Amino acid sequence: MKDSRVYIIHIRDCISRIEAYIAEGKTAFLGDVKTQDAVIRNLEILCESTQRLPEAWKVVGHGGVDLAARWHRRPEGVKPAAAE
């Protein structure tokens, strides 16, 4: 098993990439399949990394993903993309 810090770095990097990919706003995101694929791939990597964290660090909860409906639902403390 890798040091847990490696997974935290993966998570941080995925979040940074996702923020960059969605910076042009909702319309641009929904209109570009490559951007959607990039975001989804980074979400997959993020999820894989969170699964490898120690159990004591995890919070359980999930749901289906509707890209258009979820656009404005961000966890508390996460800044929205600048251009929406």
PDB file of C-alpha atoms in Angstrom:
ATOM      1  CA  MET A   1       0.000   0.000   0.000  1.00  0.00           C
ATOM      2  CA  LYS A   2       1.247   3.463  -0.892  1.00  0.00           C
ATOM      3  CA  ASP A   3       1.638   6.202   1.660  1.00  0.00           C
ATOM      4  CA  SER A   4      -1.773   7.839   2.129  1.00  0.00           C
ATOM      5  CA  ARG A   5      -0.249  11.200   1.242  1.00  0.00           C
ATOM      6  CA  VAL A   6       0.098  10.004  -2.369  1.00  0.00           C
ATOM      7  CA  TYR A   7      -3.670   9.550  -2.563  1.00  0.00           C
ATOM      8  CA  ILE A   8      -4.285  12.975  -1.040  1.00  0.00           C
ATOM      9  CA  ILE A   9      -2.050  14.451  -3.762  1.00  0.00           C
ATOM     10  CA  HIS A  10      -4.030  12.552  -6.425  1.00  0.00           C
ATOM     11  CA  ILE A  11      -7.273  13.897  -4.979  1.00  0.00           C
ATOM     12  CA  ARG A  12      -5.944  17.469  -4.859  1.00  0.00           C
ATOM     13  CA  ASP A  13      -4.640  17.253  -8.439  1.00  0.00           C
ATOM     14  CA  CYS A  14      -7.941  15.861  -9.734  1.00  0.00           C
ATOM     15  CA  ILE A  15      -9.883  18.654  -8.066  1.00  0.00           C
ATOM     16  CA  SER A  16      -7.540  21.248  -9.592  1.00  0.00           C
ATOM     17  CA  ARG A  17      -7.926  19.737 -13.055  1.00  0.00           C
ATOM     18  CA  ILE A  18     -11.697  19.557 -12.767  1.00  0.00           C
ATOM     19  CA  GLU A  19     -11.839  23.203 -11.687  1.00  0.00           C
ATOM     20  CA  ALA A  20      -9.721  24.168 -14.715  1.00  0.00           C
ATOM     21  CA  TYR A  21     -11.847  22.065 -17.093  1.00  0.00           C
ATOM     22  CA  ILE A  22     -15.118  23.645 -15.948  1.00  0.00           C
ATOM     23  CA  ALA A  23     -13.806  27.210 -15.700  1.00  0.00           C
ATOM     24  CA  GLU A  24     -15.609  28.252 -18.902  1.00  0.00           C
ATOM     25  CA  GLY A  25     -18.981  27.526 -17.318  1.00  0.00           C
ATOM     26  CA  LYS A  26     -21.920  25.198 -17.579  1.00  0.00           C
ATOM     27  CA  THR A  27     -22.789  25.788 -21.250  1.00  0.00           C
ATOM     28  CA  ALA A  28     -19.234  25.138 -22.400  1.00  0.00           C
ATOM     29  CA  PHE A  29     -19.010  22.032 -20.205  1.00  0.00           C
ATOM     30  CA  LEU A  30     -22.289  20.539 -21.409  1.00  0.00           C
ATOM     31  CA  GLY A  31     -21.406  21.352 -25.028  1.00  0.00           C
ATOM     32  CA  ASP A  32     -17.996  19.649 -25.086  1.00  0.00           C
ATOM     33  CA  VAL A  33     -17.853  15.871 -24.810  1.00  0.00           C
ATOM     34  CA  LYS A  34     -14.057  15.904 -24.441  1.00  0.00           C
ATOM     35  CA  THR A  35     -14.323  18.169 -21.404  1.00  0.00           C
ATOM     36  CA  GLN A  36     -17.052  15.970 -19.938  1.00  0.00           C
ATOM     37  CA  ASP A  37     -14.845  12.910 -20.487  1.00  0.00           C
ATOM     38  CA  ALA A  38     -11.877  14.654 -18.835  1.00  0.00           C
ATOM     39  CA  VAL A  39     -13.964  15.638 -15.821  1.00  0.00           C
ATOM     40  CA  ILE A  40     -15.489  12.177 -15.509  1.00  0.00           C
ATOM     41  CA  ARG A  41     -12.056  10.518 -15.800  1.00  0.00           C
ATOM     42  CA  ASN A  42     -10.677  12.753 -13.055  1.00  0.00           C
ATOM     43  CA  LEU A  43     -13.703  11.942 -10.901  1.00  0.00           C
ATOM     44  CA  GLU A  44     -12.921   8.247 -11.429  1.00  0.00           C
ATOM     45  CA  ILE A  45      -9.301   8.780 -10.381  1.00  0.00           C
ATOM     46  CA  LEU A  46     -10.445  10.855  -7.404  1.00  0.00           C
ATOM     47  CA  CYS A  47     -12.853   8.106  -6.345  1.00  0.00           C
ATOM     48  CA  GLU A  48     -10.190   5.418  -6.730  1.00  0.00           C
ATOM     49  CA  SER A  49      -7.846   7.462  -4.565  1.00  0.00           C
ATOM     50  CA  THR A  50     -10.484   8.017  -1.874  1.00  0.00           C
ATOM     51  CA  GLN A  51     -11.167   4.270  -1.771  1.00  0.00           C
ATOM     52  CA  ARG A  52      -7.526   3.659  -0.960  1.00  0.00           C
ATOM     53  CA  LEU A  53      -7.467   6.038   1.999  1.00  0.00           C
ATOM     54  CA  PRO A  54      -7.531   4.562   5.496  1.00  0.00           C
ATOM     55  CA  GLU A  55     -11.062   3.647   6.619  1.00  0.00           C
ATOM     56  CA  ALA A  56     -10.885   6.142   9.480  1.00  0.00           C
ATOM     57  CA  TRP A  57     -10.642   8.992   6.933  1.00  0.00           C
ATOM     58  CA  LYS A  58     -13.733   8.019   4.944  1.00  0.00           C
ATOM     59  CA  VAL A  59     -17.278   9.392   5.023  1.00  0.00           C
ATOM     60  CA  VAL A  60     -19.872   7.221   3.286  1.00  0.00           C
ATOM     61  CA  GLY A  61     -22.504   8.672   0.938  1.00  0.00           C
ATOM     62  CA  HIS A  62     -23.219   8.741  -2.784  1.00  0.00           C
ATOM     63  CA  GLY A  63     -25.927   9.184  -5.393  1.00  0.00           C
ATOM     64  CA  GLY A  64     -26.591   9.177  -9.116  1.00  0.00           C
ATOM     65  CA  VAL A  65     -25.007  11.806 -11.310  1.00  0.00           C
ATOM     66  CA  ASP A  66     -27.084  14.135 -13.480  1.00  0.00           C
ATOM     67  CA  LEU A  67     -24.488  16.545 -14.898  1.00  0.00           C
ATOM     68  CA  ALA A  68     -26.911  19.393 -15.573  1.00  0.00           C
ATOM     69  CA  ALA A  69     -28.716  19.056 -12.233  1.00  0.00           C
ATOM     70  CA  ARG A  70     -25.501  18.709 -10.194  1.00  0.00           C
ATOM     71  CA  TRP A  71     -23.766  21.739 -11.697  1.00  0.00           C
ATOM     72  CA  HIS A  72     -24.716  24.087  -8.854  1.00  0.00           C
ATOM     73  CA  ARG A  73     -24.511  21.522  -6.063  1.00  0.00           C
ATOM     74  CA  ARG A  74     -21.036  21.828  -4.642  1.00  0.00           C
ATOM     75  CA  PRO A  75     -19.797  20.808  -1.232  1.00  0.00           C
ATOM     76  CA  GLU A  76     -19.645  23.641   1.292  1.00  0.00           C
ATOM     77  CA  GLY A  77     -16.409  25.558   0.941  1.00  0.00           C
ATOM     78  CA  VAL A  78     -15.840  24.675  -2.724  1.00  0.00           C
ATOM     79  CA  LYS A  79     -15.797  27.835  -4.811  1.00  0.00           C
ATOM     80  CA  PRO A  80     -17.942  27.868  -7.974  1.00  0.00           C
ATOM     81  CA  ALA A  81     -16.236  28.185 -11.354  1.00  0.00           C
ATOM     82  CA  ALA A  82     -15.619  31.844 -12.173  1.00  0.00           C
ATOM     83  CA  ALA A  83     -17.555  31.935 -15.473  1.00  0.00           C
ATOM     84  CA  GLU A  84     -21.002  30.412 -15.159  1.00  0.00           C
TER      85      GLU A  84
END
